[in-house]
């Protein structure tokens, strides 16, 4: 009898856990009943936590608390798209976040702007600019016509040939170059060139010296600079050797090409004008000094009108197709109507 009771006790001891838990929970587990609500919450928390956090909690080394704090900081900073590294201060992080948010907000504002409105605004601005430019161009053309009419009424006998025609007409007057180089003829342009060379501290004409020159003092008046340079090129090709061998400090300072363009070319044109206008009663050009004064008084006309007219004869037809009659043709028609 006693042996039977001992066997029953041993069987019950096997069913009861040795951890010392209370009888209620043990009996529930034995009978297959659900556990308490506290136990269910614990199971839910474990299943919802990150795997790394679970491993840290089960770490027997006791470092789970500090590592969990670092993980929480990293997760928080990941939400702000900032990765902390060792040695970075909190104020720097906050400032970086502030700048990032400002840039992001600005980009969002740009993206939300109506692009079609921007395009319309640009078209409107471009149209206004084009209209203003066209008005300015018309005003400039009108001003040029007024200047040309005044010049033609004052100097009706002065003709401005195209460059190819002019380069043929000046050939008989190239001999004046020998007279200027030898000192037989006094040249106003040579005197000005000499003064420019003496005022310079350089042995040769430098870019700075050239920028400081008043180029109007070396321009053949109403002929304009473009035609003058064409004449200068012919002079240089014909007198290249003489200019290169010259011992004159002034010619050496200017150099053969610039001396031909800005000293000799105006003098050749002076001879051309003096010869073609001497026999015309309407103009009193009896000396080179008279032509010098004419050139000085008509430099503005050459720069603003002549240099904007076709240089070659073939340019005239192209300009006529694009813009209509040139200023020369308009002036001729105006004079014809008045007569």
Short mmCIF file of C-alpha atoms in Angstrom, two decimals:
data_model
loop_
_atom_site.label_atom_id
_atom_site.label_comp_id
_atom_site.label_asym_id
_atom_site.label_seq_id
_atom_site.Cartn_x
_atom_site.Cartn_y
_atom_site.Cartn_z
CA UNK A 1 0.00 0.00 0.00
CA UNK A 2 2.71 2.48 0.96
CA UNK A 3 4.71 1.51 -2.12
CA UNK A 4 1.78 2.40 -4.33
CA UNK A 5 1.43 5.85 -2.74
CA UNK A 6 5.16 6.57 -3.25
CA UNK A 7 4.90 5.73 -6.94
CA UNK A 8 1.99 8.14 -7.38
CA UNK A 9 3.97 10.96 -5.70
CA UNK A 10 6.94 10.42 -7.98
CA UNK A 11 4.66 10.61 -11.01
CA UNK A 12 3.22 13.93 -9.81
CA UNK A 13 6.71 15.37 -9.15
CA UNK A 14 7.68 14.66 -12.74
CA UNK A 15 4.70 16.64 -14.00
CA UNK A 16 5.43 19.68 -11.76
CA UNK A 17 8.45 21.88 -12.99
CA UNK A 18 11.34 22.31 -10.61
CA UNK A 19 11.64 26.11 -11.26
CA UNK A 20 9.32 26.80 -8.37
CA UNK A 21 6.53 28.44 -10.39
CA UNK A 22 3.10 28.86 -8.77
CA UNK A 23 0.53 26.05 -8.76
CA UNK A 24 -2.00 27.94 -10.86
CA UNK A 25 0.20 28.44 -13.89
CA UNK A 26 1.57 24.94 -13.62
CA UNK A 27 -1.82 23.37 -13.46
CA UNK A 28 -3.00 25.39 -16.44
CA UNK A 29 -0.07 24.22 -18.52
CA UNK A 30 -0.61 20.65 -17.46
CA UNK A 31 -4.32 20.72 -18.33
CA UNK A 32 -3.61 22.41 -21.74
CA UNK A 33 -5.35 25.71 -20.80
CA UNK A 34 -4.15 29.04 -22.30
CA UNK A 35 -1.52 30.98 -20.39
CA UNK A 36 -2.06 34.32 -18.66
CA UNK A 37 -2.32 37.61 -20.61
CA UNK A 38 1.11 38.71 -19.35
CA UNK A 39 2.74 35.79 -21.01
CA UNK A 40 1.03 36.56 -24.30
CA UNK A 41 2.32 40.17 -24.27
CA UNK A 42 5.88 38.96 -23.74
CA UNK A 43 5.69 36.68 -26.73
CA UNK A 44 4.33 39.56 -28.90
CA UNK A 45 7.16 41.94 -27.95
CA UNK A 46 9.83 39.43 -28.77
CA UNK A 47 8.39 38.71 -32.17
CA UNK A 48 8.17 42.42 -33.11
CA UNK A 49 11.70 43.47 -32.10
CA UNK A 50 14.68 43.67 -34.41
CA UNK A 51 16.82 40.55 -34.57
CA UNK A 52 19.93 42.44 -33.51
CA UNK A 53 18.13 43.83 -30.46
CA UNK A 54 16.99 40.34 -29.48
CA UNK A 55 20.49 39.02 -29.69
CA UNK A 56 21.78 41.88 -27.57
CA UNK A 57 19.14 41.21 -24.91
CA UNK A 58 20.17 37.60 -24.71
CA UNK A 59 23.86 38.52 -24.58
CA UNK A 60 25.21 37.14 -21.30
CA UNK A 61 28.03 39.76 -21.37
CA UNK A 62 25.73 42.51 -20.14
CA UNK A 63 26.50 45.00 -22.99
CA UNK A 64 22.99 45.01 -24.40
CA UNK A 65 21.99 48.35 -22.78
CA UNK A 66 24.72 50.57 -24.36
CA UNK A 67 24.50 48.83 -27.73
CA UNK A 68 20.73 49.19 -27.74
CA UNK A 69 21.15 52.95 -27.14
CA UNK A 70 23.53 53.23 -30.14
CA UNK A 71 21.11 51.29 -32.33
CA UNK A 72 18.26 53.59 -31.29
CA UNK A 73 20.38 56.67 -32.21
CA UNK A 74 21.29 55.14 -35.56
CA UNK A 75 17.63 54.36 -36.33
CA UNK A 76 16.62 57.90 -35.40
CA UNK A 77 19.35 59.44 -37.54
CA UNK A 78 18.50 57.17 -40.48
CA UNK A 79 15.04 58.75 -40.52
CA UNK A 80 16.76 62.15 -41.07
CA UNK A 81 19.10 60.70 -43.75
CA UNK A 82 22.18 61.49 -41.64
CA UNK A 83 24.83 58.99 -40.65
CA UNK A 84 26.72 59.84 -37.49
CA UNK A 85 30.39 59.05 -37.27
CA UNK A 86 32.75 59.27 -34.36
CA UNK A 87 33.72 62.76 -33.28
CA UNK A 88 30.75 64.61 -34.85
CA UNK A 89 29.11 67.11 -32.49
CA UNK A 90 25.37 67.41 -32.11
CA UNK A 91 25.32 71.07 -33.20
CA UNK A 92 27.02 70.18 -36.49
CA UNK A 93 24.45 67.47 -37.10
CA UNK A 94 21.57 69.85 -36.39
CA UNK A 95 23.03 72.49 -38.72
CA UNK A 96 23.47 69.91 -41.47
CA UNK A 97 19.87 68.78 -41.05
CA UNK A 98 18.69 72.39 -41.25
CA UNK A 99 20.61 73.04 -44.47
CA UNK A 100 19.38 69.80 -45.97
CA UNK A 101 15.77 70.63 -45.17
CA UNK A 102 16.11 74.12 -46.66
CA UNK A 103 17.57 72.75 -49.89
CA UNK A 104 14.91 70.09 -50.08
CA UNK A 105 12.18 72.67 -49.59
CA UNK A 106 13.64 74.87 -52.31
CA UNK A 107 13.76 71.97 -54.73
CA UNK A 108 10.17 71.12 -53.98
CA UNK A 109 9.13 74.71 -54.67
CA UNK A 110 10.93 74.64 -58.02
CA UNK A 111 9.33 71.36 -58.97
CA UNK A 112 5.87 72.64 -58.14
CA UNK A 113 6.33 75.79 -60.31
CA UNK A 114 4.28 75.80 -63.49
CA UNK A 115 6.87 75.27 -66.25
CA UNK A 116 4.52 76.49 -68.95
CA UNK A 117 4.23 79.84 -67.19
CA UNK A 118 8.00 80.12 -67.07
CA UNK A 119 8.18 79.49 -70.80
CA UNK A 120 5.49 82.09 -71.50
CA UNK A 121 7.31 84.65 -69.38
CA UNK A 122 10.55 83.98 -71.26
CA UNK A 123 8.81 84.33 -74.62
CA UNK A 124 7.31 87.62 -73.47
CA UNK A 125 10.71 88.94 -72.35
CA UNK A 126 12.38 87.83 -75.59
CA UNK A 127 9.64 89.44 -77.66
CA UNK A 128 9.99 92.69 -75.75
CA UNK A 129 13.78 92.62 -76.19
CA UNK A 130 13.39 91.94 -79.92
CA UNK A 131 10.91 94.79 -80.25
CA UNK A 132 13.19 97.19 -78.38
CA UNK A 133 16.18 96.14 -80.48
CA UNK A 134 14.22 96.63 -83.69
CA UNK A 135 13.15 100.11 -82.58
CA UNK A 136 16.73 101.00 -81.69
CA UNK A 137 17.89 99.70 -85.07
CA UNK A 138 15.30 101.82 -86.89
CA UNK A 139 16.31 104.87 -84.88
CA UNK A 140 19.98 104.24 -85.67
CA UNK A 141 19.23 103.87 -89.39
CA UNK A 142 17.25 107.10 -89.34
CA UNK A 143 20.14 108.88 -87.62
CA UNK A 144 22.61 107.54 -90.20
CA UNK A 145 20.39 108.77 -93.02
CA UNK A 146 20.26 112.24 -91.47
CA UNK A 147 24.06 112.32 -91.15
CA UNK A 148 24.46 111.17 -94.73
CA UNK A 149 22.03 113.75 -96.10
CA UNK A 150 23.89 116.50 -94.29
CA UNK A 151 27.23 115.26 -95.61
CA UNK A 152 25.95 114.95 -99.20
CA UNK A 153 24.47 118.42 -99.13
CA UNK A 154 27.73 119.88 -97.84
CA UNK A 155 30.11 117.84 -100.03
CA UNK A 156 28.08 116.78 -103.10
CA UNK A 157 31.21 116.22 -105.22
CA UNK A 158 32.86 113.72 -102.84
CA UNK A 159 32.41 110.13 -103.94
CA UNK A 160 33.15 107.02 -101.90
CA UNK A 161 34.02 104.16 -104.26
CA UNK A 162 33.81 100.51 -103.30
CA UNK A 163 37.13 99.15 -102.11
CA UNK A 164 37.93 97.22 -105.30
CA UNK A 165 37.33 100.36 -107.38
CA UNK A 166 39.21 102.56 -104.93
CA UNK A 167 42.25 100.28 -104.94
CA UNK A 168 42.49 100.76 -108.71
CA UNK A 169 42.04 104.53 -108.61
CA UNK A 170 44.79 105.16 -106.04
CA UNK A 171 47.52 103.40 -108.04
CA UNK A 172 48.69 106.61 -109.80
CA UNK A 173 49.18 108.30 -106.41
CA UNK A 174 51.42 105.69 -104.77
CA UNK A 175 54.57 107.62 -105.70
CA UNK A 176 53.81 110.04 -102.87
CA UNK A 177 55.16 107.31 -100.58
CA UNK A 178 58.70 107.90 -101.88
CA UNK A 179 58.36 111.63 -101.20
CA UNK A 180 57.16 111.03 -97.64
CA UNK A 181 59.88 108.49 -96.84
CA UNK A 182 62.56 110.81 -98.22
CA UNK A 183 61.16 113.88 -96.44
CA UNK A 184 60.36 115.81 -99.62
CA UNK A 185 56.69 116.12 -98.63
CA UNK A 186 55.68 117.20 -95.15
CA UNK A 187 53.16 114.72 -93.79
CA UNK A 188 50.69 115.52 -91.02
CA UNK A 189 50.17 111.82 -90.35
CA UNK A 190 53.91 111.21 -90.16
CA UNK A 191 54.19 114.05 -87.62
CA UNK A 192 51.45 112.45 -85.50
CA UNK A 193 53.10 109.05 -85.80
CA UNK A 194 56.42 110.53 -84.70
CA UNK A 195 54.79 112.09 -81.63
CA UNK A 196 53.16 108.78 -80.66
CA UNK A 197 56.49 106.97 -80.93
CA UNK A 198 58.28 109.57 -78.81
CA UNK A 199 55.60 109.40 -76.09
CA UNK A 200 55.99 105.64 -75.75
CA UNK A 201 58.46 104.00 -73.40
CA UNK A 202 58.62 100.87 -75.54
CA UNK A 203 60.99 100.19 -78.42
CA UNK A 204 58.13 98.90 -80.55
CA UNK A 205 54.40 99.56 -80.80
CA UNK A 206 52.85 97.40 -78.10
CA UNK A 207 49.23 96.36 -77.67
CA UNK A 208 48.92 98.76 -74.75
CA UNK A 209 50.31 101.62 -76.84
CA UNK A 210 47.89 100.83 -79.63
CA UNK A 211 44.92 100.83 -77.23
CA UNK A 212 45.98 104.23 -75.92
CA UNK A 213 46.20 105.73 -79.41
CA UNK A 214 43.46 108.04 -80.65
CA UNK A 215 42.93 106.13 -83.87
CA UNK A 216 40.82 108.98 -85.26
CA UNK A 217 44.05 110.96 -85.65
CA UNK A 218 45.23 108.34 -88.14
CA UNK A 219 42.01 107.88 -90.12
CA UNK A 220 41.32 109.16 -93.64
CA UNK A 221 38.10 110.92 -92.71
CA UNK A 222 34.97 110.07 -94.66
CA UNK A 223 36.61 107.09 -96.42
CA UNK A 224 36.30 105.09 -93.24
CA UNK A 225 38.82 102.72 -91.69
CA UNK A 226 37.79 99.64 -93.68
CA UNK A 227 38.64 101.18 -97.08
CA UNK A 228 41.76 102.78 -95.63
CA UNK A 229 43.10 99.39 -94.54
CA UNK A 230 42.55 98.04 -98.06
CA UNK A 231 44.70 100.87 -99.42
CA UNK A 232 47.28 100.22 -96.69
CA UNK A 233 47.57 96.60 -97.76
CA UNK A 234 48.37 97.64 -101.35
CA UNK A 235 51.02 100.07 -100.09
CA UNK A 236 52.62 97.44 -97.88
CA UNK A 237 52.80 94.90 -100.72
CA UNK A 238 54.46 97.44 -103.03
CA UNK A 239 56.87 99.04 -100.52
CA UNK A 240 57.54 96.12 -98.21
CA UNK A 241 61.29 96.03 -98.84
CA UNK A 242 61.75 99.79 -98.46
CA UNK A 243 59.85 99.82 -95.17
CA UNK A 244 61.75 96.80 -93.83
CA UNK A 245 65.16 98.35 -94.65
CA UNK A 246 64.29 101.78 -93.27
CA UNK A 247 66.51 103.02 -90.44
CA UNK A 248 63.93 105.51 -89.24
CA UNK A 249 63.20 104.93 -85.53
CA UNK A 250 59.60 105.98 -86.13
CA UNK A 251 59.02 103.40 -88.85
CA UNK A 252 60.76 100.75 -86.76
CA UNK A 253 58.57 101.61 -83.76
CA UNK A 254 55.35 101.38 -85.78
CA UNK A 255 56.40 98.40 -87.86
CA UNK A 256 56.01 98.19 -91.67
CA UNK A 257 52.36 97.04 -91.71
CA UNK A 258 50.95 99.55 -89.21
CA UNK A 259 53.02 102.37 -90.72
CA UNK A 260 51.53 101.58 -94.13
CA UNK A 261 47.98 101.38 -92.73
CA UNK A 262 47.90 104.43 -90.45
CA UNK A 263 50.45 106.83 -91.95
CA UNK A 264 51.00 106.15 -95.64
CA UNK A 265 47.45 105.10 -96.59
CA UNK A 266 45.84 108.37 -95.40
CA UNK A 267 48.51 110.35 -97.28
CA UNK A 268 47.84 108.47 -100.53
CA UNK A 269 44.11 109.17 -100.11
CA UNK A 270 44.91 112.85 -99.50
CA UNK A 271 46.67 112.96 -102.88
CA UNK A 272 43.75 111.18 -104.52
CA UNK A 273 41.14 113.61 -103.13
CA UNK A 274 43.25 116.67 -103.86
CA UNK A 275 43.66 115.71 -107.51
CA UNK A 276 40.04 114.69 -108.13
CA UNK A 277 38.52 117.74 -106.41
CA UNK A 278 40.87 120.56 -107.41
CA UNK A 279 38.97 121.44 -110.58
CA UNK A 280 35.53 121.43 -108.92
CA UNK A 281 34.25 124.87 -108.06
CA UNK A 282 32.02 123.73 -105.20
CA UNK A 283 34.98 122.63 -103.10
CA UNK A 284 37.96 124.73 -102.11
CA UNK A 285 40.65 122.05 -101.81
CA UNK A 286 43.82 123.65 -103.08
CA UNK A 287 46.39 122.15 -100.73
CA UNK A 288 47.10 119.07 -98.70
CA UNK A 289 46.29 121.06 -95.57
CA UNK A 290 42.75 121.60 -96.89
CA UNK A 291 42.30 117.85 -97.27
CA UNK A 292 43.76 117.23 -93.80
CA UNK A 293 41.08 119.49 -92.35
CA UNK A 294 38.40 117.78 -94.44
CA UNK A 295 39.48 114.37 -93.14
CA UNK A 296 39.52 115.57 -89.52
CA UNK A 297 36.02 117.04 -89.91
CA UNK A 298 34.52 113.94 -91.54
CA UNK A 299 36.04 111.19 -89.39
CA UNK A 300 32.76 110.63 -87.58
CA UNK A 301 30.98 110.19 -90.90
CA UNK A 302 33.51 107.60 -92.00
CA UNK A 303 33.21 105.64 -88.76
CA UNK A 304 29.41 105.67 -88.51
CA UNK A 305 28.20 105.72 -92.12
CA UNK A 306 30.89 104.60 -94.57
CA UNK A 307 32.11 101.69 -92.46
CA UNK A 308 28.51 100.43 -92.23
CA UNK A 309 27.97 100.57 -96.00
CA UNK A 310 28.91 97.67 -98.33
CA UNK A 311 32.67 97.47 -98.78
CA UNK A 312 32.62 95.50 -102.02
CA UNK A 313 30.25 95.87 -104.96
CA UNK A 314 28.95 92.31 -104.61
CA UNK A 315 27.79 93.10 -101.06
CA UNK A 316 25.34 95.67 -102.41
CA UNK A 317 23.02 93.16 -104.07
CA UNK A 318 22.97 91.00 -100.95
CA UNK A 319 22.16 93.97 -98.72
CA UNK A 320 19.48 95.16 -101.15
CA UNK A 321 17.78 91.75 -101.04
CA UNK A 322 17.83 91.72 -97.26
CA UNK A 323 17.16 95.34 -96.30
CA UNK A 324 16.02 97.13 -99.45
CA UNK A 325 17.76 100.16 -101.01
CA UNK A 326 20.95 101.37 -99.34
CA UNK A 327 21.43 104.81 -97.88
CA UNK A 328 23.30 105.88 -101.02
CA UNK A 329 20.36 104.98 -103.22
CA UNK A 330 17.85 106.65 -100.89
CA UNK A 331 19.93 109.82 -100.84
CA UNK A 332 20.16 109.84 -104.62
CA UNK A 333 16.39 109.47 -104.96
CA UNK A 334 15.79 112.25 -102.44
CA UNK A 335 18.04 114.67 -104.32
CA UNK A 336 16.34 113.75 -107.59
CA UNK A 337 12.88 114.51 -106.19
CA UNK A 338 14.03 117.87 -104.81
CA UNK A 339 15.47 118.88 -108.17
#
